[in-house]
Amino acid sequence: MLRLHPFRYHRPGTVGEATELLANFGAEAMPIAGGTDLMPNMKHRLFTPGHLVSLNRIAALRGIHLDAAGARLRIGATETLADIASNPLVQQRLPALATAAGLVAGPQLRNMGTIGGNICLDTRCTYYNQTEFWRAALGYCLKKNGTVCHVTRVGKKCVAAHSADTPPVLIALGATLVLAGALGTREMAANDFFVADGIRNTRRAHGEVLAEIRIPLAGPRRRSAYRKLRQRGSIDFPLLSVAVVCDFDESGAVERIRGVVSALGARPRLLSGWDGIAVGSALDNGVIDALAERAHAQCRPLENAIVDAEWRRAMVPVQVRRALREVAVLPPKGVSAMRPAR
Amino acid sequence: MSAKTGAGPAIATPARGTVTAPPSPRPREAEEELVRSPSENGAGRPVAGGDRPADHPNPGGAPSEDRPLAAIGRRMRKVDGLAKATGRARYTDDIALPGMLHGKILRSPHPHARIVAIDSSRAEALPGVHAIVTGRDMPLTYGIIPWTPDEYPLCVDKVRYIGDGVAAVAAVDEETANAALALIDVTYEELPAYLDPHEAIAATDGPFIHEPRKPGWNGNVTKVVKLAFGDVDEGMERSDVVVEGDYFFEGTTHTPIEPHCAIGLSEPCGKLTVWSATQVPHYLHRELARVLGLDPARVRVVQPPVGGAFGGKSEPFDLEFCVAKLSQLTGRPVKILYTREEVFYAHRGRHPFHMRYRTGATRDGLLTAVDSRIVMDGGAYASFGLVTTYYSGQLLTAPYRMPAYRFHSTRAYTNKPACGPKRGHGSVQPRFAFEVQLDRIAERLAIDPIELRRRNFIGSDIRTVNDLRVTSNGFPECLDAVERASEWKRKFRRLPYGRGVGVAGSTYITGTNYPVYPNEMPQSGIQLQVDRSGRVAVFSGASEIGQGVDSMVTYIVAEELGVPLEHVRVLAGDTDFTPVDLGAYSSRVTFMLGNACIAAARKLRAQVQEAVAEAWETKPREVLLAGGRAMRSGDTARNMLLREAFNLAEAKFGTLGATGSYNTPKDVHGSYRGATIGASPAYSFTAHVAEVEVDAETGFVTVEKIWIAHDCGRALNPVLVEGQMEGSAYMGFAEALMEEQIFKSAEQGRAGLHNAPSLLDYRIPTSVDTPALRSLIVESIDPEGPYGAKEAGEGPLHPSIPAIANAIYDAVGVRMNSLPFSPPRVWRAIQEAGREGRRAGAFAEEATSRSGGRG
């Protein structure tokens, strides 16, 4: 079988100890929580840290609870995806997040994988997520050990895809992320956390640990949806993901709407131009089609997955429409529209 | 080329509203669903010759007495089920021997290159490295087919695909072995790579992938077969309809759960033992001895339980030679376990087939002629390819009557992992194309596709157009069963747009009449031994690969000797201790080993009966062995424990043991060259109906349900037969919708690099993707099978793919002629149909509206 390289495993009990270990060992160290992304990547020699700093014994990184004012839900970064998907508070107040967490990989991986790990998931590419032997036969690639991007063939920018399920929802919900480092903590909008660089697509500094996710809550007239395009009903990473959050006013008109599309490029894309189309109108078929077309114009998937990029692009308006119809509580159109997995 | 999708509903069935009553639901208990074929073979007919069938050639057949079967036909557990379900079965990788070293194989990063030099001195200097071997240490070629030995255990002068083995290391642990591989310096001279079989065939000069066998020949061609039966041109001429189509079947691999694993142990006395996860211990035994230059009597092959094979472990592989050689060099046991990636490189999976078919029929739907041209992408080595090339044509000639048939098949070498046999070897691809062709003919002629298949039924006890002898044949009962269970008449062409049903049929061999190396000896042998305690030991050469062969012989021993299942012990797959069985391939084992086992058990039974009869002063045939006791017929109060009966027999005859063997009929095939390939002692038959839902906007196909009717002759244990039927249908469904063993091109970064050698990206369906599967067993009671049994392990796969293709057409009106029917491909087909001005699924819409629509 594929073997792990030798490394030292540290299990600090506090965030301070963890960030200190990370600072001390510098580039030699990486944080690990569930390990469901990092371990296979280590077996593929994409990472060969000499030290792993486990976050699993740090009580401060756990918990799902409302803040004092009841205005925000706070989720500790090492809460597992399975616990988030089944948490009543999340299911009631943030159903799209529960859906997204419940669609990550398969049940065993959700039992181990954490939301923090999902947010910090390494980008993925058909030329990158392969064994050392395979990548050597290829001649490596821009993201690791090589100089050529085999997707764009000319570009000098890595286009490996952001492939996590929860961030599109978190961005659409306006969540913020709390990062803890040796020099203190900082909080930033989830949308600002990601950068369009496939080699390293987050602003998390090397010694920092993602500590908490804070999600503002809205009233009963907020509706949200998450759709994930994948070939199988389990296991697979998204080929395309769509998150939609919409606040309606008392008359049923759109007050505020946000849409995020991901799994195409290095970072989730917060769709632009939606307010002008939808705010003040009912979310009817005409508006939905206009929003979907607007999304389509902004998304151009590349051959970074082994699935037909043209089809993936054509699926953008389809999936956006389906997500919006869920939000608008319109009857599903198309025979498989009720299958949330697709 | 494709049939007109707007041609309207094909069948004059009553509109939905006028159907008086739906067919009554089928009983749920599978026993009640066993359909006895009323074929003229005569169910339960006694075999001529009374109690003692001859060992040779056909000892089995129906039970020899008019008595109900006690064990056979009952729903029973697998004898190894509990151990496997609870993790206590010991697979090859579970074996750890004292002092064992771990081996790794260095693999080529080039698709086609000359090996200029190998320098392993740096690796040899690494502490913990015990031995390194290269191709020069084992410079003899091997191959499962004796006429095409084109592989070395490790490459000698050339590498032919990315992943080809170049050197092997034995070290104290896997990490050290891996580190050593990185220190072996290989100098290559790259050669142009062939990825496309058509280009490989068209090549006029070298360097070819293999040396041409004769000067001026193309070294990129493994085999060409051209055969014609009847007058195809005349048949086409008199046809009222000729349907022509191009089809492409993408390659797929087996994905067994257990990766290949082997352990070699060379002892100071010169004896070599190899434990291996193989389907063919006997062939491995022969090839190890030959390639390593050892007396076969000093070689032992042990085959532990195998965690899935499906044809992917049915020939020798590099790791088996390497562990043997490395153990000889080090004097220590050496283990090699493939990584999942290496399993993809070892491959031997289904060949990609480029197929062109022309099929003619009269206006009544009777076939007139079939003509095919097939180009097969074989990968870097021959493997079973010679046979595959024949099978691509030979196995199509039932269950339908073909007055004239011609095929021309060419197998090309390409610089990719070698293709070989996968469940339904060589005949799944043509069956896909042919059954879609039949659907198109039915559409053109406005005949229900099930009715079309019935009209062309070839019959039982016949010879096919290519002179294969077919005996029992329950195909019509298979069609009836799936038609009824699926409520076909209510659904076909009547479901709303996006939903559809499709049908397909097939046949498959129950073993081959000729072994892969010519010899006159039995194909399968068994030895039974009876103990004073009442237990029976079975020494079986057959390979338990999860299909249940150890269980099968247990049931037969229980049936014939009356012992409880738990008193039967099976020792299998050990060439030192078990008679030869040729291996678990071509669906041969139940038929052949089953007959051998019946023969052996009946010899023992006769001895026991004779001894007990003597004690009771009666005739042997008055003594019954059943339920763990010997009983007097008609006076069952007169009885004794079997153990006591065995003791009486041992006192009379000495130590009790018996052998049995089976050999195939050798005189039942045509006289043309190649006529023996495809000849089988019996053929199974299958029909499927698949019901699908197609999301036209995304191209997603959801297979809702597959109804599988299979004529297995007799179900020795219906649970295991159903397991094979469901597993086959699942595997076909997986190939239909998802699986693709494909490779990057030079433009995609590296010619010949496997696209996705992992179970994350090589997608096989998960449990949540798998359709509901409904097994409907049909029993035709084969005259030569053990108790009438035929194969069930491979035949039921065949119709999955065309039934799904035909159902997609029923759902949305597009013909899917290329596999897999993945969402992008189905989406494109629907888009293109729309662009051509045809309203996708027009007929289905029309049928719906005519019948008043649905909700």
PDB file of C-alpha atoms in Angstrom, chain B residues 216-342:
ATOM      1  CA  GLY B 216       7.099  -7.796 -43.140  1.00  0.00           C
ATOM      2  CA  TRP B 217       4.300  -8.365 -40.634  1.00  0.00           C
ATOM      3  CA  ASN B 218       2.975  -5.651 -38.371  1.00  0.00           C
ATOM      4  CA  GLY B 219       4.257  -6.130 -34.843  1.00  0.00           C
ATOM      5  CA  ASN B 220       1.370  -4.065 -33.511  1.00  0.00           C
ATOM      6  CA  VAL B 221      -1.215  -6.740 -34.292  1.00  0.00           C
ATOM      7  CA  THR B 222      -1.910  -9.611 -31.892  1.00  0.00           C
ATOM      8  CA  LYS B 223      -4.477 -11.489 -33.916  1.00  0.00           C
ATOM      9  CA  VAL B 224      -6.827 -11.186 -36.858  1.00  0.00           C
ATOM     10  CA  VAL B 225      -9.859 -13.459 -37.128  1.00  0.00           C
ATOM     11  CA  LYS B 226     -12.115 -13.520 -40.177  1.00  0.00           C
ATOM     12  CA  LEU B 227     -14.890 -16.085 -40.201  1.00  0.00           C
ATOM     13  CA  ALA B 228     -18.045 -16.359 -42.269  1.00  0.00           C
ATOM     14  CA  PHE B 229     -20.955 -18.748 -41.934  1.00  0.00           C
ATOM     15  CA  GLY B 230     -23.676 -18.855 -44.552  1.00  0.00           C
ATOM     16  CA  ASP B 231     -24.065 -16.286 -47.301  1.00  0.00           C
ATOM     17  CA  VAL B 232     -24.109 -12.903 -45.618  1.00  0.00           C
ATOM     18  CA  ASP B 233     -24.374 -10.885 -48.819  1.00  0.00           C
ATOM     19  CA  GLU B 234     -27.325 -12.920 -49.996  1.00  0.00           C
ATOM     20  CA  GLY B 235     -28.909 -12.536 -46.563  1.00  0.00           C
ATOM     21  CA  MET B 236     -28.545  -8.770 -46.663  1.00  0.00           C
ATOM     22  CA  GLU B 237     -29.906  -8.759 -50.184  1.00  0.00           C
ATOM     23  CA  ARG B 238     -33.160 -10.423 -49.194  1.00  0.00           C
ATOM     24  CA  SER B 239     -33.607  -8.320 -46.067  1.00  0.00           C
ATOM     25  CA  ASP B 240     -36.506  -5.922 -45.774  1.00  0.00           C
ATOM     26  CA  VAL B 241     -34.553  -3.857 -43.330  1.00  0.00           C
ATOM     27  CA  VAL B 242     -30.815  -3.500 -42.789  1.00  0.00           C
ATOM     28  CA  VAL B 243     -29.651  -1.576 -39.774  1.00  0.00           C
ATOM     29  CA  GLU B 244     -26.078  -0.340 -39.637  1.00  0.00           C
ATOM     30  CA  GLY B 245     -24.313   1.222 -36.699  1.00  0.00           C
ATOM     31  CA  ASP B 246     -20.982   2.151 -35.179  1.00  0.00           C
ATOM     32  CA  TYR B 247     -20.475   1.412 -31.519  1.00  0.00           C
ATOM     33  CA  PHE B 248     -17.726   2.042 -29.067  1.00  0.00           C
ATOM     34  CA  PHE B 249     -17.220   0.206 -25.818  1.00  0.00           C
ATOM     35  CA  GLU B 250     -14.741   1.995 -23.546  1.00  0.00           C
ATOM     36  CA  GLY B 251     -12.325  -0.163 -21.603  1.00  0.00           C
ATOM     37  CA  THR B 252     -13.125  -0.980 -17.999  1.00  0.00           C
ATOM     38  CA  THR B 253     -11.197  -2.752 -15.276  1.00  0.00           C
ATOM     39  CA  HIS B 254     -12.193  -5.225 -12.569  1.00  0.00           C
ATOM     40  CA  THR B 255     -11.618  -3.256  -9.335  1.00  0.00           C
ATOM     41  CA  PRO B 256     -11.491  -6.214  -6.958  1.00  0.00           C
ATOM     42  CA  ILE B 257     -11.455  -5.129  -3.322  1.00  0.00           C
ATOM     43  CA  GLU B 258      -8.260  -7.098  -2.706  1.00  0.00           C
ATOM     44  CA  PRO B 259      -5.187  -5.902  -4.598  1.00  0.00           C
ATOM     45  CA  HIS B 260      -2.938  -8.600  -6.045  1.00  0.00           C
ATOM     46  CA  CYS B 261      -0.590 -10.041  -3.455  1.00  0.00           C
ATOM     47  CA  ALA B 262       1.994 -12.830  -3.494  1.00  0.00           C
ATOM     48  CA  ILE B 263       4.513 -14.352  -1.103  1.00  0.00           C
ATOM     49  CA  GLY B 264       7.464 -16.446  -2.219  1.00  0.00           C
ATOM     50  CA  LEU B 265       9.323 -18.895   0.000  1.00  0.00           C
ATOM     51  CA  SER B 266      12.360 -20.710  -1.330  1.00  0.00           C
ATOM     52  CA  GLU B 267      13.651 -23.354   1.029  1.00  0.00           C
ATOM     53  CA  PRO B 268      17.239 -24.661   1.235  1.00  0.00           C
ATOM     54  CA  CYS B 269      16.143 -28.000  -0.218  1.00  0.00           C
ATOM     55  CA  GLY B 270      15.219 -26.136  -3.390  1.00  0.00           C
ATOM     56  CA  LYS B 271      11.493 -26.232  -2.869  1.00  0.00           C
ATOM     57  CA  LEU B 272       9.611 -23.096  -3.833  1.00  0.00           C
ATOM     58  CA  THR B 273       6.220 -22.151  -2.410  1.00  0.00           C
ATOM     59  CA  VAL B 274       4.229 -19.221  -3.728  1.00  0.00           C
ATOM     60  CA  TRP B 275       1.067 -18.016  -2.022  1.00  0.00           C
ATOM     61  CA  SER B 276      -0.885 -15.835  -4.395  1.00  0.00           C
ATOM     62  CA  ALA B 277      -4.227 -14.146  -4.825  1.00  0.00           C
ATOM     63  CA  THR B 278      -4.793 -15.889  -8.126  1.00  0.00           C
ATOM     64  CA  GLN B 279      -7.688 -17.451  -9.978  1.00  0.00           C
ATOM     65  CA  VAL B 280      -5.434 -19.982 -11.697  1.00  0.00           C
ATOM     66  CA  PRO B 281      -3.057 -21.802  -9.312  1.00  0.00           C
ATOM     67  CA  HIS B 282      -2.462 -24.562 -11.848  1.00  0.00           C
ATOM     68  CA  TYR B 283      -1.373 -22.276 -14.671  1.00  0.00           C
ATOM     69  CA  LEU B 284       0.707 -20.260 -12.234  1.00  0.00           C
ATOM     70  CA  HIS B 285       2.359 -23.486 -11.084  1.00  0.00           C
ATOM     71  CA  ARG B 286       3.304 -24.369 -14.665  1.00  0.00           C
ATOM     72  CA  GLU B 287       4.597 -20.930 -15.562  1.00  0.00           C
ATOM     73  CA  LEU B 288       6.623 -20.468 -12.368  1.00  0.00           C
ATOM     74  CA  ALA B 289       8.370 -23.766 -12.975  1.00  0.00           C
ATOM     75  CA  ARG B 290       9.014 -23.023 -16.638  1.00  0.00           C
ATOM     76  CA  VAL B 291      10.202 -19.419 -16.317  1.00  0.00           C
ATOM     77  CA  LEU B 292      12.358 -20.065 -13.261  1.00  0.00           C
ATOM     78  CA  GLY B 293      13.710 -23.292 -14.707  1.00  0.00           C
ATOM     79  CA  LEU B 294      12.508 -25.432 -11.807  1.00  0.00           C
ATOM     80  CA  ASP B 295      11.222 -28.976 -11.719  1.00  0.00           C
ATOM     81  CA  PRO B 296       7.442 -28.499 -11.318  1.00  0.00           C
ATOM     82  CA  ALA B 297       7.518 -31.144  -8.610  1.00  0.00           C
ATOM     83  CA  ARG B 298       9.520 -28.699  -6.480  1.00  0.00           C
ATOM     84  CA  VAL B 299       7.063 -25.863  -6.912  1.00  0.00           C
ATOM     85  CA  ARG B 300       3.977 -25.432  -4.774  1.00  0.00           C
ATOM     86  CA  VAL B 301       1.309 -22.805  -5.347  1.00  0.00           C
ATOM     87  CA  VAL B 302      -1.129 -22.021  -2.564  1.00  0.00           C
ATOM     88  CA  GLN B 303      -4.152 -19.901  -3.254  1.00  0.00           C
ATOM     89  CA  PRO B 304      -5.639 -18.403  -0.084  1.00  0.00           C
ATOM     90  CA  PRO B 305      -9.174 -16.975  -0.210  1.00  0.00           C
ATOM     91  CA  VAL B 306      -9.283 -14.320  -2.926  1.00  0.00           C
ATOM     92  CA  GLY B 307     -10.966 -10.984  -2.294  1.00  0.00           C
ATOM     93  CA  GLY B 308     -12.499 -10.575  -5.719  1.00  0.00           C
ATOM     94  CA  ALA B 309     -10.973 -11.226  -9.110  1.00  0.00           C
ATOM     95  CA  PHE B 310     -13.544 -11.032 -11.956  1.00  0.00           C
ATOM     96  CA  GLY B 311     -10.920 -12.187 -14.469  1.00  0.00           C
ATOM     97  CA  GLY B 312      -8.257  -9.772 -13.281  1.00  0.00           C
ATOM     98  CA  LYS B 313      -6.205 -12.509 -11.587  1.00  0.00           C
ATOM     99  CA  SER B 314      -6.511 -15.243 -14.182  1.00  0.00           C
ATOM    100  CA  GLU B 315      -2.943 -15.306 -15.468  1.00  0.00           C
ATOM    101  CA  PRO B 316       0.526 -14.973 -13.961  1.00  0.00           C
ATOM    102  CA  PHE B 317       1.700 -11.472 -12.993  1.00  0.00           C
ATOM    103  CA  ASP B 318       5.080  -9.916 -12.425  1.00  0.00           C
ATOM    104  CA  LEU B 319       4.821  -9.979  -8.644  1.00  0.00           C
ATOM    105  CA  GLU B 320       4.521 -13.778  -8.512  1.00  0.00           C
ATOM    106  CA  PHE B 321       7.779 -14.297 -10.416  1.00  0.00           C
ATOM    107  CA  CYS B 322       9.484 -11.527  -8.457  1.00  0.00           C
ATOM    108  CA  VAL B 323       8.659 -12.874  -4.988  1.00  0.00           C
ATOM    109  CA  ALA B 324       9.858 -16.303  -6.107  1.00  0.00           C
ATOM    110  CA  LYS B 325      13.115 -15.045  -7.549  1.00  0.00           C
ATOM    111  CA  LEU B 326      13.791 -12.651  -4.672  1.00  0.00           C
ATOM    112  CA  SER B 327      13.197 -15.447  -2.170  1.00  0.00           C
ATOM    113  CA  GLN B 328      15.583 -17.704  -4.069  1.00  0.00           C
ATOM    114  CA  LEU B 329      18.230 -14.988  -3.893  1.00  0.00           C
ATOM    115  CA  THR B 330      17.725 -14.085  -0.241  1.00  0.00           C
ATOM    116  CA  GLY B 331      16.619 -17.398   1.260  1.00  0.00           C
ATOM    117  CA  ARG B 332      13.889 -15.506   3.063  1.00  0.00           C
ATOM    118  CA  PRO B 333      10.188 -15.219   2.383  1.00  0.00           C
ATOM    119  CA  VAL B 334       9.306 -12.167   0.290  1.00  0.00           C
ATOM    120  CA  LYS B 335       5.919 -10.503  -0.010  1.00  0.00           C
ATOM    121  CA  ILE B 336       4.680  -8.061  -2.624  1.00  0.00           C
ATOM    122  CA  LEU B 337       1.318  -6.366  -2.303  1.00  0.00           C
ATOM    123  CA  TYR B 338       0.220  -4.154  -5.187  1.00  0.00           C
ATOM    124  CA  THR B 339      -0.892  -0.638  -4.483  1.00  0.00           C
ATOM    125  CA  ARG B 340      -4.279   0.231  -5.903  1.00  0.00           C
ATOM    126  CA  GLU B 341      -2.487   2.147  -8.624  1.00  0.00           C
ATOM    127  CA  GLU B 342      -0.559  -0.993  -9.601  1.00  0.00           C
TER     128      GLU B 342
END
